[in-house]
PDB file of C-alpha atoms and ligand atoms in Angstrom:
ATOM      1  CA  MET M 146     181.513   5.600 108.346  1.00  0.00           C
ATOM      2  CA  ARG M 147     181.955   3.474 105.485  1.00  0.00           C
ATOM      3  CA  ARG M 148     179.699   0.916 107.103  1.00  0.00           C
ATOM      4  CA  LEU M 149     176.933   3.091 107.177  1.00  0.00           C
ATOM      5  CA  LEU M 150     177.313   4.283 103.307  1.00  0.00           C
ATOM      6  CA  VAL M 151     177.162   0.311 102.714  1.00  0.00           C
ATOM      7  CA  LEU M 152     174.446   0.304 104.474  1.00  0.00           C
ATOM      8  CA  GLY M 153     172.645   3.327 102.628  1.00  0.00           C
ATOM      9  CA  LEU M 154     173.489   1.758  99.653  1.00  0.00           C
ATOM     10  CA  PHE M 155     171.754  -1.535 100.507  1.00  0.00           C
ATOM     11  CA  ALA M 156     168.816   0.407 101.934  1.00  0.00           C
ATOM     12  CA  THR M 157     168.643   1.978  98.695  1.00  0.00           C
ATOM     13  CA  ILE M 158     169.234  -0.715  96.592  1.00  0.00           C
ATOM     14  CA  LEU M 159     165.932  -2.681  98.426  1.00  0.00           C
ATOM     15  CA  LEU M 160     163.447   0.734  98.370  1.00  0.00           C
ATOM     16  CA  ILE M 161     163.994   0.905  94.669  1.00  0.00           C
ATOM     17  CA  GLY M 162     163.325  -2.589  94.582  1.00  0.00           C
ATOM     18  CA  CYS M 163     159.860  -2.437  96.377  1.00  0.00           C
ATOM     19  CA  ARG M 164     158.606   0.110  93.457  1.00  0.00           C
ATOM     20  CA  GLY M 165     156.006  -2.588  92.606  1.00  0.00           C
ATOM     21  CA  ARG M 166     156.212  -1.893  88.720  1.00  0.00           C
ATOM     22  CA  GLN M 167     153.609  -3.831  86.877  1.00  0.00           C
ATOM     23  CA  SER M 168     155.016  -6.093  83.716  1.00  0.00           C
ATOM     24  CA  GLU M 169     153.300  -8.183  81.259  1.00  0.00           C
ATOM     25  CA  ALA M 170     155.936 -10.499  81.387  1.00  0.00           C
ATOM     26  CA  PRO M 171     156.018 -13.818  82.718  1.00  0.00           C
ATOM     27  CA  PRO M 172     157.472 -13.933  86.180  1.00  0.00           C
ATOM     28  CA  ILE M 173     161.261 -15.424  85.783  1.00  0.00           C
ATOM     29  CA  HIS M 174     160.758 -19.839  86.367  1.00  0.00           C
ATOM     30  CA  PRO M 175     164.114 -21.258  86.957  1.00  0.00           C
ATOM     31  CA  HIS M 176     162.190 -24.846  87.294  1.00  0.00           C
ATOM     32  CA  LEU M 177     160.181 -25.348  84.633  1.00  0.00           C
ATOM     33  CA  SER M 178     158.960 -28.602  85.778  1.00  0.00           C
ATOM     34  CA  MET M 179     156.207 -29.626  83.614  1.00  0.00           C
ATOM     35  CA  ASP M 180     154.352 -26.287  83.735  1.00  0.00           C
ATOM     36  CA  PHE M 181     154.823 -25.435  79.911  1.00  0.00           C
ATOM     37  CA  GLN M 182     153.199 -28.606  78.308  1.00  0.00           C
ATOM     38  CA  GLU M 183     151.441 -28.540  74.687  1.00  0.00           C
ATOM     39  CA  LYS M 184     147.673 -29.131  75.093  1.00  0.00           C
ATOM     40  CA  PHE M 185     145.104 -29.506  72.733  1.00  0.00           C
ATOM     41  CA  GLY M 186     142.270 -26.546  73.606  1.00  0.00           C
ATOM     42  CA  ALA M 187     138.562 -27.270  73.535  1.00  0.00           C
ATOM     43  CA  GLN M 188     137.627 -26.389  69.999  1.00  0.00           C
ATOM     44  CA  ASP M 189     140.904 -27.262  68.579  1.00  0.00           C
ATOM     45  CA  TYR M 190     141.823 -29.184  65.627  1.00  0.00           C
ATOM     46  CA  ASN M 191     143.318 -32.529  66.191  1.00  0.00           C
ATOM     47  CA  PRO M 192     144.701 -34.597  62.705  1.00  0.00           C
ATOM     48  CA  PHE M 193     145.205 -37.653  65.204  1.00  0.00           C
ATOM     49  CA  PHE M 194     141.091 -38.585  64.713  1.00  0.00           C
ATOM     50  CA  GLU M 195     138.980 -39.120  61.642  1.00  0.00           C
ATOM     51  CA  ASP M 196     136.901 -36.187  62.374  1.00  0.00           C
ATOM     52  CA  GLY M 197     139.464 -33.838  63.485  1.00  0.00           C
ATOM     53  CA  ALA M 198     138.223 -32.520  66.530  1.00  0.00           C
ATOM     54  CA  ALA M 199     140.610 -32.755  69.625  1.00  0.00           C
ATOM     55  CA  MET M 200     137.361 -32.994  72.228  1.00  0.00           C
ATOM     56  CA  ARG M 201     135.842 -36.276  72.320  1.00  0.00           C
ATOM     57  CA  LYS M 202     132.241 -37.613  72.983  1.00  0.00           C
ATOM     58  CA  PRO M 203     131.967 -39.652  75.883  1.00  0.00           C
ATOM     59  CA  PRO M 204     130.586 -43.148  75.021  1.00  0.00           C
ATOM     60  CA  THR M 205     127.130 -43.568  74.384  1.00  0.00           C
ATOM     61  CA  GLY M 206     125.121 -44.710  78.108  1.00  0.00           C
ATOM     62  CA  THR M 207     128.090 -42.307  79.817  1.00  0.00           C
ATOM     63  CA  VAL M 208     126.167 -41.216  82.890  1.00  0.00           C
ATOM     64  CA  ALA M 209     127.828 -38.455  84.902  1.00  0.00           C
ATOM     65  CA  ARG M 210     128.846 -39.357  88.405  1.00  0.00           C
ATOM     66  CA  GLY M 211     125.819 -38.235  90.683  1.00  0.00           C
ATOM     67  CA  TYR M 212     123.143 -38.728  87.691  1.00  0.00           C
ATOM     68  CA  LEU M 213     122.331 -42.305  87.804  1.00  0.00           C
ATOM     69  CA  ARG M 214     118.759 -42.290  87.319  1.00  0.00           C
ATOM     70  CA  GLN M 215     117.418 -45.934  87.965  1.00  0.00           C
ATOM     71  CA  ASN M 216     114.927 -45.433  90.830  1.00  0.00           C
ATOM     72  CA  SER M 217     112.110 -44.722  88.593  1.00  0.00           C
ATOM     73  CA  GLU M 218     109.644 -44.089  92.073  1.00  0.00           C
ATOM     74  CA  LEU M 219     111.997 -41.545  93.078  1.00  0.00           C
ATOM     75  CA  HIS M 220     112.729 -39.843  89.815  1.00  0.00           C
ATOM     76  CA  GLU M 221     109.997 -40.529  87.579  1.00  0.00           C
ATOM     77  CA  GLY M 222     107.065 -41.017  90.672  1.00  0.00           C
ATOM     78  CA  ARG M 223     106.298 -44.121  88.923  1.00  0.00           C
ATOM     79  CA  LEU M 224     106.349 -47.932  90.081  1.00  0.00           C
ATOM     80  CA  SER M 225     108.292 -50.480  87.284  1.00  0.00           C
ATOM     81  CA  ASN M 226     105.011 -51.312  85.933  1.00  0.00           C
ATOM     82  CA  GLY M 227     104.629 -47.777  85.032  1.00  0.00           C
ATOM     83  CA  GLU M 228     101.710 -46.752  87.152  1.00  0.00           C
ATOM     84  CA  TYR M 229     102.190 -43.690  89.386  1.00  0.00           C
ATOM     85  CA  VAL M 230     103.162 -44.089  92.995  1.00  0.00           C
ATOM     86  CA  GLU M 231     100.443 -43.970  95.703  1.00  0.00           C
ATOM     87  CA  GLN M 232     102.759 -42.061  98.310  1.00  0.00           C
ATOM     88  CA  ILE M 233     105.461 -39.924  98.481  1.00  0.00           C
ATOM     89  CA  PRO M 234     108.554 -42.065  98.042  1.00  0.00           C
ATOM     90  CA  ILE M 235     110.480 -40.031 100.609  1.00  0.00           C
ATOM     91  CA  ALA M 236     110.259 -39.577 104.263  1.00  0.00           C
ATOM     92  CA  VAL M 237     108.368 -36.410 105.090  1.00  0.00           C
ATOM     93  CA  ASN M 238     109.360 -34.410 107.931  1.00  0.00           C
ATOM     94  CA  ARG M 239     108.559 -30.681 109.204  1.00  0.00           C
ATOM     95  CA  GLN M 240     112.083 -29.923 107.546  1.00  0.00           C
ATOM     96  CA  VAL M 241     110.748 -31.396 104.123  1.00  0.00           C
ATOM     97  CA  LEU M 242     107.365 -29.753 104.624  1.00  0.00           C
ATOM     98  CA  GLU M 243     108.793 -26.007 105.147  1.00  0.00           C
ATOM     99  CA  ARG M 244     111.510 -26.466 102.097  1.00  0.00           C
ATOM    100  CA  GLY M 245     108.316 -27.420 100.318  1.00  0.00           C
ATOM    101  CA  GLN M 246     106.628 -24.371 101.206  1.00  0.00           C
ATOM    102  CA  ASP M 247     109.300 -22.388 100.384  1.00  0.00           C
ATOM    103  CA  GLN M 248     109.833 -23.578  96.965  1.00  0.00           C
ATOM    104  CA  TYR M 249     106.224 -23.571  96.371  1.00  0.00           C
ATOM    105  CA  ASN M 250     106.161 -20.151  97.058  1.00  0.00           C
ATOM    106  CA  VAL M 251     108.761 -19.501  94.696  1.00  0.00           C
ATOM    107  CA  TYR M 252     108.015 -21.762  91.637  1.00  0.00           C
ATOM    108  CA  CYS M 253     104.437 -22.546  91.919  1.00  0.00           C
ATOM    109  CA  ALA M 254     102.430 -19.773  94.237  1.00  0.00           C
ATOM    110  CA  PRO M 255     103.184 -16.850  91.141  1.00  0.00           C
ATOM    111  CA  CYS M 256     100.108 -19.009  88.999  1.00  0.00           C
ATOM    112  CA  HIS M 257      98.736 -21.124  91.684  1.00  0.00           C
ATOM    113  CA  GLY M 258      98.278 -18.665  94.542  1.00  0.00           C
ATOM    114  CA  LYS M 259      99.718 -18.954  97.918  1.00  0.00           C
ATOM    115  CA  SER M 260      97.146 -20.869  99.290  1.00  0.00           C
ATOM    116  CA  GLY M 261      96.805 -22.973  96.019  1.00  0.00           C
ATOM    117  CA  ASN M 262      92.938 -21.669  94.798  1.00  0.00           C
ATOM    118  CA  GLY M 263      94.746 -20.738  91.268  1.00  0.00           C
ATOM    119  CA  ASN M 264      94.753 -17.024  92.089  1.00  0.00           C
ATOM    120  CA  GLY M 265      98.433 -16.126  91.849  1.00  0.00           C
ATOM    121  CA  VAL M 266      99.416 -12.944  90.995  1.00  0.00           C
ATOM    122  CA  ILE M 267     100.400 -13.620  87.308  1.00  0.00           C
ATOM    123  CA  MET M 268      96.577 -14.806  87.343  1.00  0.00           C
ATOM    124  CA  ARG M 269      95.234 -11.751  88.497  1.00  0.00           C
ATOM    125  CA  GLY M 270      96.557  -9.893  85.865  1.00  0.00           C
ATOM    126  CA  ASP M 271      95.010  -9.176  82.200  1.00  0.00           C
ATOM    127  CA  TYR M 272      97.760 -11.345  80.750  1.00  0.00           C
ATOM    128  CA  GLY M 273      96.063 -13.770  78.976  1.00  0.00           C
ATOM    129  CA  TYR M 274      97.514 -17.086  80.502  1.00  0.00           C
ATOM    130  CA  THR M 275      94.865 -20.096  80.580  1.00  0.00           C
ATOM    131  CA  PRO M 276      93.599 -20.236  84.231  1.00  0.00           C
ATOM    132  CA  ALA M 277      96.160 -22.399  86.643  1.00  0.00           C
ATOM    133  CA  SER M 278      94.193 -25.039  88.427  1.00  0.00           C
ATOM    134  CA  SER M 279      92.830 -24.533  91.849  1.00  0.00           C
ATOM    135  CA  TYR M 280      94.337 -27.807  94.158  1.00  0.00           C
ATOM    136  CA  HIS M 281      91.338 -27.803  96.121  1.00  0.00           C
ATOM    137  CA  VAL M 282      89.198 -29.576  93.467  1.00  0.00           C
ATOM    138  CA  GLU M 283      87.837 -33.628  94.483  1.00  0.00           C
ATOM    139  CA  ARG M 284      89.805 -34.900  91.180  1.00  0.00           C
ATOM    140  CA  LEU M 285      93.117 -33.110  92.147  1.00  0.00           C
ATOM    141  CA  ARG M 286      92.120 -34.376  95.898  1.00  0.00           C
ATOM    142  CA  GLN M 287      92.017 -37.624  94.730  1.00  0.00           C
ATOM    143  CA  VAL M 288      95.066 -38.092  92.073  1.00  0.00           C
ATOM    144  CA  THR M 289      98.313 -39.830  93.784  1.00  0.00           C
ATOM    145  CA  ASP M 290     100.909 -38.539  94.611  1.00  0.00           C
ATOM    146  CA  GLY M 291     103.164 -39.635  91.680  1.00  0.00           C
ATOM    147  CA  TYR M 292     101.000 -37.556  89.469  1.00  0.00           C
ATOM    148  CA  MET M 293     101.431 -34.481  91.170  1.00  0.00           C
ATOM    149  CA  TYR M 294     105.503 -35.043  90.817  1.00  0.00           C
ATOM    150  CA  ASP M 295     104.616 -35.864  87.049  1.00  0.00           C
ATOM    151  CA  VAL M 296     102.909 -32.483  86.745  1.00  0.00           C
ATOM    152  CA  ILE M 297     105.583 -30.802  88.270  1.00  0.00           C
ATOM    153  CA  LYS M 298     108.505 -32.555  86.199  1.00  0.00           C
ATOM    154  CA  ASN M 299     106.903 -33.000  82.959  1.00  0.00           C
ATOM    155  CA  GLY M 300     104.485 -29.798  83.229  1.00  0.00           C
ATOM    156  CA  VAL M 301     100.428 -30.613  82.223  1.00  0.00           C
ATOM    157  CA  ARG M 302      98.510 -29.568  79.121  1.00  0.00           C
ATOM    158  CA  ASN M 303      99.297 -25.660  79.061  1.00  0.00           C
ATOM    159  CA  MET M 304     101.598 -25.566  82.166  1.00  0.00           C
ATOM    160  CA  PRO M 305     105.347 -25.890  81.556  1.00  0.00           C
ATOM    161  CA  PRO M 306     107.721 -28.258  83.167  1.00  0.00           C
ATOM    162  CA  TYR M 307     109.339 -27.692  85.882  1.00  0.00           C
ATOM    163  CA  ALA M 308     112.267 -30.206  85.805  1.00  0.00           C
ATOM    164  CA  GLN M 309     115.104 -27.716  84.932  1.00  0.00           C
ATOM    165  CA  GLN M 310     114.241 -25.593  87.623  1.00  0.00           C
ATOM    166  CA  ILE M 311     113.501 -27.939  90.520  1.00  0.00           C
ATOM    167  CA  PRO M 312     115.717 -30.879  91.720  1.00  0.00           C
ATOM    168  CA  VAL M 313     114.280 -34.313  92.569  1.00  0.00           C
ATOM    169  CA  ARG M 314     113.706 -34.052  96.312  1.00  0.00           C
ATOM    170  CA  ASP M 315     112.407 -30.924  96.068  1.00  0.00           C
ATOM    171  CA  ARG M 316     109.930 -31.664  93.579  1.00  0.00           C
ATOM    172  CA  TRP M 317     108.896 -34.425  96.117  1.00  0.00           C
ATOM    173  CA  ALA M 318     108.647 -31.613  99.321  1.00  0.00           C
ATOM    174  CA  ILE M 319     106.326 -29.513  97.089  1.00  0.00           C
ATOM    175  CA  VAL M 320     104.004 -32.069  96.617  1.00  0.00           C
ATOM    176  CA  ALA M 321     104.077 -32.890 100.381  1.00  0.00           C
ATOM    177  CA  TYR M 322     103.544 -28.828 100.881  1.00  0.00           C
ATOM    178  CA  ILE M 323     100.599 -29.456  98.179  1.00  0.00           C
ATOM    179  CA  ARG M 324      98.923 -31.940  99.865  1.00  0.00           C
ATOM    180  CA  ALA M 325      99.569 -29.852 103.357  1.00  0.00           C
ATOM    181  CA  LEU M 326      97.595 -27.013 101.457  1.00  0.00           C
ATOM    182  CA  GLN M 327      94.781 -29.085 100.184  1.00  0.00           C
ATOM    183  CA  ARG M 328      94.211 -30.397 104.005  1.00  0.00           C
ATOM    184  CA  SER M 329      94.323 -27.121 105.013  1.00  0.00           C
ATOM    185  CA  GLN M 330      91.321 -26.178 103.068  1.00  0.00           C
ATOM    186  CA  ASN M 331      89.372 -29.210 103.302  1.00  0.00           C
ATOM    187  CA  ALA M 332      90.345 -29.882 107.472  1.00  0.00           C
ATOM    188  CA  ARG M 333      87.498 -32.382 109.216  1.00  0.00           C
ATOM    189  CA  PRO M 334      87.494 -31.545 112.832  1.00  0.00           C
ATOM    190  CA  GLU M 335      89.081 -34.936 113.646  1.00  0.00           C
ATOM    191  CA  ASN M 336      92.081 -33.663 111.904  1.00  0.00           C
ATOM    192  CA  LEU M 337      92.653 -30.853 114.959  1.00  0.00           C
ATOM    193  CA  PRO M 338      94.474 -31.288 118.266  1.00  0.00           C
ATOM    194  CA  GLU M 339      91.635 -31.561 120.933  1.00  0.00           C
ATOM    195  CA  SER M 340      93.174 -27.798 122.088  1.00  0.00           C
ATOM    196  CA  VAL M 341      92.414 -26.196 118.676  1.00  0.00           C
ATOM    197  CA  VAL M 342      88.805 -28.154 118.463  1.00  0.00           C
ATOM    198  CA  THR M 343      87.825 -26.865 121.784  1.00  0.00           C
ATOM    199  CA  ARG M 344      89.590 -22.559 121.044  1.00  0.00           C
ATOM    200  CA  LEU M 345      87.518 -22.913 117.764  1.00  0.00           C
ATOM    201  CA  GLU M 346      84.000 -24.039 118.918  1.00  0.00           C
ATOM    202  CA  GLU M 347      84.782 -21.452 121.986  1.00  0.00           C
ATOM    203  CA  GLU M 348      85.550 -18.628 119.067  1.00  0.00           C
ATOM    204  CA  THR M 349      82.637 -19.710 116.725  1.00  0.00           C
ATOM    205  CA  GLY M 350      80.265 -21.195 119.159  1.00  0.00           C
ATOM    206  CA  ALA M 351      79.328 -24.217 116.638  1.00  0.00           C
ATOM    207  CA  THR M 352      79.742 -27.686 117.716  1.00  0.00           C
ATOM    208  CA  LEU M 353      82.721 -29.276 115.774  1.00  0.00           C
ATOM    209  CA  ARG M 354      81.822 -32.751 117.502  1.00  0.00           C
ATOM    210  CA  SER M 355      78.847 -34.737 118.407  1.00  0.00           C
ATOM    211  CA  ALA M 356      78.953 -36.339 121.664  1.00  0.00           C
ATOM    212  CA  GLY M 357      81.376 -39.547 121.954  1.00  0.00           C
ATOM    213  CA  ASP M 358      81.446 -39.506 117.778  1.00  0.00           C
ATOM    214  CA  THR M 359      83.805 -36.897 116.239  1.00  0.00           C
ATOM    215  CA  THR M 360      84.045 -38.918 112.616  1.00  0.00           C
ATOM    216  CA  THR M 361      80.493 -37.418 111.686  1.00  0.00           C
ATOM    217  CA  ALA M 362      80.912 -33.531 113.018  1.00  0.00           C
ATOM    218  CA  THR M 363      80.928 -31.095 110.111  1.00  0.00           C
ATOM    219  CA  VAL M 364      82.476 -27.461 110.590  1.00  0.00           C
ATOM    220  CA  ALA M 365      79.977 -25.138 110.659  1.00  0.00           C
ATOM    221  CA  SER M 366      81.389 -22.880 107.970  1.00  0.00           C
ATOM    222  CA  GLY M 367      80.457 -25.139 105.594  1.00  0.00           C
ATOM    223  CA  THR M 368      83.987 -26.038 104.193  1.00  0.00           C
ATOM    224  CA  GLU M 369      82.797 -30.034 104.617  1.00  0.00           C
TER     225      GLU M 369
HETATM  226  C1  HEC E1209     103.136 -20.127  84.160  1.00  0.00           C
HETATM  227  C2  HEC E1209     101.999 -20.493  85.587  1.00  0.00           C
HETATM  228  C3  HEC E1209     101.974 -22.123  86.568  1.00  0.00           C
HETATM  229  C4  HEC E1209     102.749 -22.056  87.196  1.00  0.00           C
HETATM  230  C5  HEC E1209     104.274 -21.582  87.461  1.00  0.00           C
HETATM  231  C6  HEC E1209     102.658 -23.566  87.808  1.00  0.00           C
HETATM  232  N1  HEC E1209     101.462 -23.973  87.354  1.00  0.00           N
HETATM  233 FE1  HEC E1209     100.538 -25.195  87.645  1.00  0.00          FE
HETATM  234  N2  HEC E1209      99.107 -25.074  86.215  1.00  0.00           N
HETATM  235  C7  HEC E1209      99.328 -23.816  85.341  1.00  0.00           C
HETATM  236  C8  HEC E1209      98.034 -23.824  84.492  1.00  0.00           C
HETATM  237  C9  HEC E1209      98.075 -23.089  83.034  1.00  0.00           C
HETATM  238  C10 HEC E1209      97.582 -25.089  84.937  1.00  0.00           C
HETATM  239  C11 HEC E1209      96.372 -25.744  84.187  1.00  0.00           C
HETATM  240  C12 HEC E1209      96.651 -26.291  82.780  1.00  0.00           C
HETATM  241  C13 HEC E1209      95.532 -26.696  81.495  1.00  0.00           C
HETATM  242  O1  HEC E1209      94.546 -26.610  82.065  1.00  0.00           O
HETATM  243  O2  HEC E1209      96.053 -26.447  79.950  1.00  0.00           O
HETATM  244  C14 HEC E1209      98.143 -25.567  85.538  1.00  0.00           C
HETATM  245  C15 HEC E1209      98.194 -26.837  86.335  1.00  0.00           C
HETATM  246  C16 HEC E1209      98.314 -27.504  87.531  1.00  0.00           C
HETATM  247  C17 HEC E1209      98.470 -29.078  88.095  1.00  0.00           C
HETATM  248  C18 HEC E1209      96.664 -29.648  87.700  1.00  0.00           C
HETATM  249  C19 HEC E1209      97.071 -30.846  86.460  1.00  0.00           C
HETATM  250  C20 HEC E1209      95.754 -31.670  86.493  1.00  0.00           C
HETATM  251  O3  HEC E1209      95.541 -32.858  86.324  1.00  0.00           O
HETATM  252  O4  HEC E1209      94.376 -30.709  86.064  1.00  0.00           O
HETATM  253  C21 HEC E1209      98.840 -29.364  89.463  1.00  0.00           C
HETATM  254  C22 HEC E1209      99.112 -30.487  90.111  1.00  0.00           C
HETATM  255  C23 HEC E1209      99.682 -27.944  88.855  1.00  0.00           C
HETATM  256  N3  HEC E1209      99.617 -27.178  88.212  1.00  0.00           N
HETATM  257  C24 HEC E1209     100.927 -28.079  89.930  1.00  0.00           C
HETATM  258  C25 HEC E1209     101.685 -26.805  89.852  1.00  0.00           C
HETATM  259  C26 HEC E1209     103.151 -26.815  90.910  1.00  0.00           C
HETATM  260  C27 HEC E1209     103.834 -28.203  91.655  1.00  0.00           C
HETATM  261  C28 HEC E1209     103.788 -26.012  90.133  1.00  0.00           C
HETATM  262  C29 HEC E1209     105.386 -25.722  90.756  1.00  0.00           C
HETATM  263  C30 HEC E1209     105.862 -26.320  90.784  1.00  0.00           C
HETATM  264  C31 HEC E1209     102.970 -24.943  89.036  1.00  0.00           C
HETATM  265  N4  HEC E1209     101.657 -26.138  88.746  1.00  0.00           N
HETATM  266  C32 HEC E1209     103.664 -23.958  88.682  1.00  0.00           C
HETATM  267  C33 HEC E1209     100.033 -22.626  85.596  1.00  0.00           C
HETATM  268  C34 HEC E1209     101.190 -22.521  86.590  1.00  0.00           C
END
């Protein structure tokens, strides 16, 4: 009987202990270790330094980890003599092109249009923007990849720069995708796989290749 009573009492104490009462007081901290130390907050005054600021400036020329940008071809799109690189300095594969397409559609298509003809959704409204360029003009087909990269990074005339929004490799991926867009509007029969040429010839009734010589063939729709 007595044992039952003790047990009951014990259970009651336990239950009361479990009520989950909330408290603002810090938990009991039997071993302080180094948990509580004096320290300076970001904007605190510190008499140790002449300017009294606790927060110190990093020495001039300090570069944050991962931000050393010595490769001017990659980061600036320029050779060491300052000229634009002719070609994209990263390996271009399907994955890069798809990334380029994705980022192009986010950042460039609103003005330049999904097919790059300068007819993006912003340009179709009456918002008073300077018209965005079409990529399908001879001059922009001829510019170097480095120049395209520079336009994305630094902007051009009325187009704002996108360096803040688009990281380096994505800029190159976008350049690769613009090249694909340009090719899409200006393809020659010899750029197409044999099966596609055959299909197009069947569908349109046009002759895309003259006997034995594909280089002189012209596309019937007049894009060449
Ligand atoms: C806010 C609208 C806008 C966006 C977004 C935009 N552009 Fe432009 N872009 C323009 C305008 C406007 C021009 C023409 C500027 C001028 O002639 O003053 C232009 C011109 C260009 C040119 C031609 C430069 C030349 O030498 O004539 C290229 C290439 C270009 N943009 C690429 C891009 C790429 C790549 C992106 C996406 C990263 C992009 N633009 C995003 C508005 C835009």
